[in-house]
């Protein structure tokens, strides 16, 4: 799942998981009960690494997986597409765009109705995150060729372990 906060990723991920009998992995649903925080001084990247490892184990067992992560950068998406392919799975990038007004309304509504599953987000936060977000291109959305890793990185698994400590295929 790719999209900004409030884009509707978790909502759609639940539908996809039900339709495809897939395992849904939603980091906030672990981070918030464990730490009361979505980031927790970088523990999020460790947790996501463990969830990627779980995802690869499930794929090896023939179970589909919905990674409900957000995945703002093309490199994150390329690394995960590569890892999925490495265990013989196909991978679909599901991007949910969201206009700012809709996003603001949804985030406010969610904060009122299900505060235990989310965290407060200001309009300034949302603006800054929108600047950082890299919209997926056509090749990513169509399952096209996976780009080579960024300069200095010999392979996507090595890039992935640097981004997500504990992201091992075991
Ligand atoms: N298609 C939709 N139409 C109307 N409301 C929606 C839609 N999808 C999601 N919502 C509502 O918008 C809010 C945000 O949705 P959701 O939690 O699925 O977003 P998210 O992308 O997972 O956000 P985050 O990145 O913060 O986890 C929720 O209150 C949800 O009920
Ligand atoms: Mg979500």
PDB file of C-alpha atoms and ligand atoms in Angstrom:
ATOM      1  CA  UNK A   1       0.000   0.000   0.000  1.00  0.00           C
ATOM      2  CA  UNK A   2       1.359   3.407  -0.988  1.00  0.00           C
ATOM      3  CA  UNK A   3      -0.103   6.705   0.136  1.00  0.00           C
ATOM      4  CA  UNK A   4      -0.021   9.549   2.593  1.00  0.00           C
ATOM      5  CA  UNK A   5      -1.620   9.364   6.066  1.00  0.00           C
ATOM      6  CA  UNK A   6      -5.389   9.317   5.766  1.00  0.00           C
ATOM      7  CA  UNK A   7      -5.292   8.219   2.115  1.00  0.00           C
ATOM      8  CA  UNK A   8      -7.308   5.131   3.043  1.00  0.00           C
ATOM      9  CA  UNK A   9      -4.528   2.515   2.926  1.00  0.00           C
ATOM     10  CA  UNK A  10      -5.567   0.506   5.971  1.00  0.00           C
ATOM     11  CA  UNK A  11      -9.217   0.618   4.915  1.00  0.00           C
ATOM     12  CA  UNK A  12      -8.323  -0.721   1.446  1.00  0.00           C
ATOM     13  CA  UNK A  13      -5.739  -3.140   2.871  1.00  0.00           C
ATOM     14  CA  UNK A  14      -8.450  -4.796   4.964  1.00  0.00           C
ATOM     15  CA  UNK A  15     -10.616  -5.219   1.858  1.00  0.00           C
ATOM     16  CA  UNK A  16      -7.715  -6.651  -0.169  1.00  0.00           C
ATOM     17  CA  UNK A  17      -6.751  -9.013   2.649  1.00  0.00           C
ATOM     18  CA  UNK A  18     -10.316 -10.325   2.837  1.00  0.00           C
ATOM     19  CA  UNK A  19     -10.643 -10.685  -0.950  1.00  0.00           C
ATOM     20  CA  UNK A  20      -7.281 -12.397  -1.442  1.00  0.00           C
ATOM     21  CA  UNK A  21      -7.170 -14.290   1.884  1.00  0.00           C
ATOM     22  CA  UNK A  22      -3.961 -12.376   2.562  1.00  0.00           C
ATOM     23  CA  UNK A  23      -1.994 -11.594   5.697  1.00  0.00           C
ATOM     24  CA  UNK A  24      -2.244  -7.836   6.433  1.00  0.00           C
ATOM     25  CA  UNK A  25       0.696  -6.203   8.184  1.00  0.00           C
ATOM     26  CA  UNK A  26      -0.047  -2.707   9.522  1.00  0.00           C
ATOM     27  CA  UNK A  27       2.901  -1.182  11.457  1.00  0.00           C
ATOM     28  CA  UNK A  28       0.824   1.387  13.381  1.00  0.00           C
ATOM     29  CA  UNK A  29      -1.274  -1.420  14.851  1.00  0.00           C
ATOM     30  CA  UNK A  30       1.931  -2.702  16.490  1.00  0.00           C
ATOM     31  CA  UNK A  31       3.769   0.558  17.172  1.00  0.00           C
ATOM     32  CA  UNK A  32       0.902   2.290  18.974  1.00  0.00           C
ATOM     33  CA  UNK A  33       0.059  -0.572  21.404  1.00  0.00           C
ATOM     34  CA  UNK A  34       3.764  -1.258  22.021  1.00  0.00           C
ATOM     35  CA  UNK A  35       5.136   2.274  22.313  1.00  0.00           C
ATOM     36  CA  UNK A  36       2.189   4.683  22.250  1.00  0.00           C
ATOM     37  CA  UNK A  37       3.907   6.287  19.280  1.00  0.00           C
ATOM     38  CA  UNK A  38       4.219   5.673  15.565  1.00  0.00           C
ATOM     39  CA  UNK A  39       7.990   6.226  15.283  1.00  0.00           C
ATOM     40  CA  UNK A  40       9.451   5.611  18.791  1.00  0.00           C
ATOM     41  CA  UNK A  41      12.985   6.833  18.048  1.00  0.00           C
ATOM     42  CA  UNK A  42      13.396   4.730  14.948  1.00  0.00           C
ATOM     43  CA  UNK A  43      11.948   1.532  16.407  1.00  0.00           C
ATOM     44  CA  UNK A  44       9.406   1.727  13.597  1.00  0.00           C
ATOM     45  CA  UNK A  45      12.108   0.804  11.059  1.00  0.00           C
ATOM     46  CA  UNK A  46      13.111  -2.205  13.155  1.00  0.00           C
ATOM     47  CA  UNK A  47       9.505  -3.298  13.470  1.00  0.00           C
ATOM     48  CA  UNK A  48       8.909  -2.841   9.741  1.00  0.00           C
ATOM     49  CA  UNK A  49      12.027  -4.948   9.125  1.00  0.00           C
ATOM     50  CA  UNK A  50      10.601  -7.774  11.218  1.00  0.00           C
ATOM     51  CA  UNK A  51       7.247  -7.470   9.424  1.00  0.00           C
ATOM     52  CA  UNK A  52       9.041  -7.702   6.060  1.00  0.00           C
ATOM     53  CA  UNK A  53      10.733 -10.859   7.295  1.00  0.00           C
ATOM     54  CA  UNK A  54       7.331 -12.264   8.319  1.00  0.00           C
ATOM     55  CA  UNK A  55       5.964 -11.252   4.914  1.00  0.00           C
ATOM     56  CA  UNK A  56       8.736 -13.133   3.091  1.00  0.00           C
ATOM     57  CA  UNK A  57       8.121 -16.229   5.229  1.00  0.00           C
ATOM     58  CA  UNK A  58       4.404 -16.074   4.419  1.00  0.00           C
ATOM     59  CA  UNK A  59       5.103 -15.652   0.688  1.00  0.00           C
ATOM     60  CA  UNK A  60       7.378 -18.694   0.775  1.00  0.00           C
ATOM     61  CA  UNK A  61       4.470 -20.623   2.304  1.00  0.00           C
ATOM     62  CA  UNK A  62       2.233 -19.499  -0.555  1.00  0.00           C
ATOM     63  CA  UNK A  63       0.238 -16.979   1.470  1.00  0.00           C
ATOM     64  CA  UNK A  64      -0.412 -13.559  -0.014  1.00  0.00           C
ATOM     65  CA  UNK A  65       0.566 -10.503   2.003  1.00  0.00           C
ATOM     66  CA  UNK A  66      -0.656  -6.904   2.138  1.00  0.00           C
ATOM     67  CA  UNK A  67       2.122  -4.625   3.384  1.00  0.00           C
ATOM     68  CA  UNK A  68       0.195  -1.644   4.762  1.00  0.00           C
ATOM     69  CA  UNK A  69       3.269   0.557   5.160  1.00  0.00           C
ATOM     70  CA  UNK A  70       2.848   3.859   3.274  1.00  0.00           C
ATOM     71  CA  UNK A  71       6.111   3.536   1.315  1.00  0.00           C
ATOM     72  CA  UNK A  72       6.714   7.156   0.419  1.00  0.00           C
ATOM     73  CA  UNK A  73       9.939   6.620  -1.515  1.00  0.00           C
ATOM     74  CA  UNK A  74      10.575   4.877  -4.806  1.00  0.00           C
ATOM     75  CA  UNK A  75      13.627   3.145  -3.321  1.00  0.00           C
ATOM     76  CA  UNK A  76      11.540   1.533  -0.557  1.00  0.00           C
ATOM     77  CA  UNK A  77       9.089   0.288  -3.154  1.00  0.00           C
ATOM     78  CA  UNK A  78      11.844  -0.972  -5.460  1.00  0.00           C
ATOM     79  CA  UNK A  79      13.506  -2.857  -2.599  1.00  0.00           C
ATOM     80  CA  UNK A  80      10.246  -4.552  -1.613  1.00  0.00           C
ATOM     81  CA  UNK A  81       9.348  -5.387  -5.202  1.00  0.00           C
ATOM     82  CA  UNK A  82      12.780  -6.974  -5.552  1.00  0.00           C
ATOM     83  CA  UNK A  83      12.406  -8.950  -2.319  1.00  0.00           C
ATOM     84  CA  UNK A  84       8.969 -10.218  -3.331  1.00  0.00           C
ATOM     85  CA  UNK A  85      10.331 -11.342  -6.664  1.00  0.00           C
ATOM     86  CA  UNK A  86      13.298 -13.036  -4.931  1.00  0.00           C
ATOM     87  CA  UNK A  87      10.934 -15.453  -3.186  1.00  0.00           C
ATOM     88  CA  UNK A  88       8.939 -16.130  -6.351  1.00  0.00           C
ATOM     89  CA  UNK A  89       6.002 -13.844  -5.569  1.00  0.00           C
ATOM     90  CA  UNK A  90       4.407 -11.250  -7.780  1.00  0.00           C
ATOM     91  CA  UNK A  91       4.016  -7.772  -6.319  1.00  0.00           C
ATOM     92  CA  UNK A  92       1.427  -5.097  -6.953  1.00  0.00           C
ATOM     93  CA  UNK A  93       1.951  -1.474  -5.939  1.00  0.00           C
ATOM     94  CA  UNK A  94      -1.439  -0.147  -4.800  1.00  0.00           C
ATOM     95  CA  UNK A  95      -1.362   3.656  -4.694  1.00  0.00           C
ATOM     96  CA  UNK A  96      -4.125   5.680  -3.073  1.00  0.00           C
ATOM     97  CA  UNK A  97      -3.870   9.389  -3.928  1.00  0.00           C
ATOM     98  CA  UNK A  98      -5.681  11.830  -1.665  1.00  0.00           C
ATOM     99  CA  UNK A  99      -6.459  15.537  -2.035  1.00  0.00           C
ATOM    100  CA  UNK A 100      -5.406  17.710   0.861  1.00  0.00           C
ATOM    101  CA  UNK A 101      -8.944  18.732   1.848  1.00  0.00           C
ATOM    102  CA  UNK A 102     -10.163  15.144   1.905  1.00  0.00           C
ATOM    103  CA  UNK A 103      -7.051  14.092   3.813  1.00  0.00           C
ATOM    104  CA  UNK A 104      -7.565  16.783   6.465  1.00  0.00           C
ATOM    105  CA  UNK A 105     -11.207  15.791   6.949  1.00  0.00           C
ATOM    106  CA  UNK A 106     -10.425  12.070   7.174  1.00  0.00           C
ATOM    107  CA  UNK A 107      -7.552  12.529   9.614  1.00  0.00           C
ATOM    108  CA  UNK A 108      -9.716  14.725  11.863  1.00  0.00           C
ATOM    109  CA  UNK A 109     -12.618  12.270  11.727  1.00  0.00           C
ATOM    110  CA  UNK A 110     -10.344   9.318  12.517  1.00  0.00           C
ATOM    111  CA  UNK A 111      -8.747  11.166  15.429  1.00  0.00           C
ATOM    112  CA  UNK A 112     -12.243  11.634  16.876  1.00  0.00           C
ATOM    113  CA  UNK A 113     -13.544   8.121  16.245  1.00  0.00           C
ATOM    114  CA  UNK A 114     -10.532   5.765  16.581  1.00  0.00           C
ATOM    115  CA  UNK A 115      -7.781   7.693  18.427  1.00  0.00           C
ATOM    116  CA  UNK A 116      -6.203   4.461  19.750  1.00  0.00           C
ATOM    117  CA  UNK A 117      -5.266   3.391  16.195  1.00  0.00           C
ATOM    118  CA  UNK A 118      -3.618   6.632  15.154  1.00  0.00           C
ATOM    119  CA  UNK A 119      -1.757   9.692  16.450  1.00  0.00           C
ATOM    120  CA  UNK A 120      -2.334  13.446  16.213  1.00  0.00           C
ATOM    121  CA  UNK A 121      -1.287  15.053  12.901  1.00  0.00           C
ATOM    122  CA  UNK A 122      -1.248  18.808  12.334  1.00  0.00           C
ATOM    123  CA  UNK A 123      -1.925  20.506   9.015  1.00  0.00           C
ATOM    124  CA  UNK A 124       1.762  21.533   8.970  1.00  0.00           C
ATOM    125  CA  UNK A 125       2.752  17.864   9.380  1.00  0.00           C
ATOM    126  CA  UNK A 126       0.530  16.874   6.483  1.00  0.00           C
ATOM    127  CA  UNK A 127       1.984  19.637   4.274  1.00  0.00           C
ATOM    128  CA  UNK A 128       5.568  18.618   5.067  1.00  0.00           C
ATOM    129  CA  UNK A 129       4.855  14.940   4.417  1.00  0.00           C
ATOM    130  CA  UNK A 130       3.209  15.753   1.083  1.00  0.00           C
ATOM    131  CA  UNK A 131       6.462  17.465   0.050  1.00  0.00           C
ATOM    132  CA  UNK A 132       8.490  14.349   0.904  1.00  0.00           C
ATOM    133  CA  UNK A 133       6.159  11.860  -0.790  1.00  0.00           C
ATOM    134  CA  UNK A 134       7.277  10.448  -4.148  1.00  0.00           C
ATOM    135  CA  UNK A 135       4.270   9.587  -6.302  1.00  0.00           C
ATOM    136  CA  UNK A 136       4.694   6.126  -7.887  1.00  0.00           C
ATOM    137  CA  UNK A 137       5.383   6.215 -11.617  1.00  0.00           C
ATOM    138  CA  UNK A 138       3.716   4.143 -14.327  1.00  0.00           C
ATOM    139  CA  UNK A 139       6.455   1.483 -14.325  1.00  0.00           C
ATOM    140  CA  UNK A 140       5.984   0.860 -10.610  1.00  0.00           C
ATOM    141  CA  UNK A 141       2.195   0.695 -10.877  1.00  0.00           C
ATOM    142  CA  UNK A 142       2.351  -1.658 -13.889  1.00  0.00           C
ATOM    143  CA  UNK A 143       4.921  -4.002 -12.333  1.00  0.00           C
ATOM    144  CA  UNK A 144       7.611  -2.852 -14.772  1.00  0.00           C
ATOM    145  CA  UNK A 145      11.345  -3.270 -14.517  1.00  0.00           C
ATOM    146  CA  UNK A 146      12.831  -2.751 -11.048  1.00  0.00           C
ATOM    147  CA  UNK A 147      15.461   0.037 -11.052  1.00  0.00           C
ATOM    148  CA  UNK A 148      18.999  -0.696  -9.904  1.00  0.00           C
ATOM    149  CA  UNK A 149      19.820   0.252  -6.278  1.00  0.00           C
ATOM    150  CA  UNK A 150      21.041   3.796  -5.556  1.00  0.00           C
ATOM    151  CA  UNK A 151      24.708   4.593  -6.185  1.00  0.00           C
ATOM    152  CA  UNK A 152      26.969   2.891  -3.672  1.00  0.00           C
ATOM    153  CA  UNK A 153      24.599   0.025  -2.941  1.00  0.00           C
ATOM    154  CA  UNK A 154      25.531  -3.335  -4.461  1.00  0.00           C
ATOM    155  CA  UNK A 155      22.092  -4.895  -4.017  1.00  0.00           C
ATOM    156  CA  UNK A 156      18.544  -4.190  -2.886  1.00  0.00           C
ATOM    157  CA  UNK A 157      18.788  -6.625   0.090  1.00  0.00           C
ATOM    158  CA  UNK A 158      21.771  -4.646   1.410  1.00  0.00           C
ATOM    159  CA  UNK A 159      19.906  -1.372   0.911  1.00  0.00           C
ATOM    160  CA  UNK A 160      16.882  -2.882   2.686  1.00  0.00           C
ATOM    161  CA  UNK A 161      18.865  -3.973   5.747  1.00  0.00           C
ATOM    162  CA  UNK A 162      20.269  -0.446   6.092  1.00  0.00           C
ATOM    163  CA  UNK A 163      16.795   1.074   5.858  1.00  0.00           C
ATOM    164  CA  UNK A 164      15.016  -1.586   7.934  1.00  0.00           C
ATOM    165  CA  UNK A 165      17.400  -3.080  10.504  1.00  0.00           C
ATOM    166  CA  UNK A 166      16.412  -6.721  11.107  1.00  0.00           C
ATOM    167  CA  UNK A 167      14.987  -7.042   7.620  1.00  0.00           C
ATOM    168  CA  UNK A 168      16.428 -10.479   6.938  1.00  0.00           C
ATOM    169  CA  UNK A 169      14.892 -13.202   4.835  1.00  0.00           C
ATOM    170  CA  UNK A 170      14.949 -15.689   7.686  1.00  0.00           C
TER     171      UNK A 170
HETATM  172  N1  LIG B   1     -12.631   5.634   0.445  1.00  0.00           N
HETATM  173  C1  LIG B   1     -12.927   6.270   1.583  1.00  0.00           C
HETATM  174  N2  LIG B   1     -13.953   7.128   1.644  1.00  0.00           N
HETATM  175  C2  LIG B   1     -14.259   7.788   2.779  1.00  0.00           C
HETATM  176  N3  LIG B   1     -13.556   7.646   3.944  1.00  0.00           N
HETATM  177  C3  LIG B   1     -12.524   6.808   3.938  1.00  0.00           C
HETATM  178  C4  LIG B   1     -12.137   6.083   2.758  1.00  0.00           C
HETATM  179  N4  LIG B   1     -11.049   5.340   3.042  1.00  0.00           N
HETATM  180  C5  LIG B   1     -10.765   5.597   4.323  1.00  0.00           C
HETATM  181  N5  LIG B   1     -11.643   6.453   4.864  1.00  0.00           N
HETATM  182  C6  LIG B   1     -11.642   6.975   6.238  1.00  0.00           C
HETATM  183  O1  LIG B   1     -10.540   7.871   6.332  1.00  0.00           O
HETATM  184  C7  LIG B   1      -9.807   7.682   7.546  1.00  0.00           C
HETATM  185  C8  LIG B   1      -8.399   7.313   7.176  1.00  0.00           C
HETATM  186  O2  LIG B   1      -8.392   6.040   6.527  1.00  0.00           O
HETATM  187  P1  LIG B   1      -7.236   4.976   6.811  1.00  0.00           P
HETATM  188  O3  LIG B   1      -7.029   4.843   8.280  1.00  0.00           O
HETATM  189  O4  LIG B   1      -7.599   3.749   6.035  1.00  0.00           O
HETATM  190  O5  LIG B   1      -6.007   5.731   6.135  1.00  0.00           O
HETATM  191  P2  LIG B   1      -4.461   5.299   6.082  1.00  0.00           P
HETATM  192  O6  LIG B   1      -3.996   5.604   4.695  1.00  0.00           O
HETATM  193  O7  LIG B   1      -4.318   3.896   6.557  1.00  0.00           O
HETATM  194  O8  LIG B   1      -3.766   6.322   7.078  1.00  0.00           O
HETATM  195  P3  LIG B   1      -2.376   6.128   7.934  1.00  0.00           P
HETATM  196  O9  LIG B   1      -1.256   6.253   6.964  1.00  0.00           O
HETATM  197  O10 LIG B   1      -2.389   7.257   8.897  1.00  0.00           O
HETATM  198  O11 LIG B   1      -2.443   4.787   8.582  1.00  0.00           O
HETATM  199  C9  LIG B   1     -10.538   6.591   8.315  1.00  0.00           C
HETATM  200  O12 LIG B   1     -11.366   7.222   9.302  1.00  0.00           O
HETATM  201  C10 LIG B   1     -11.370   5.886   7.261  1.00  0.00           C
HETATM  202  O13 LIG B   1     -12.560   5.368   7.815  1.00  0.00           O
HETATM  203 MG1  LIG B   2      -3.207   3.079   8.105  1.00  0.00          MG
END
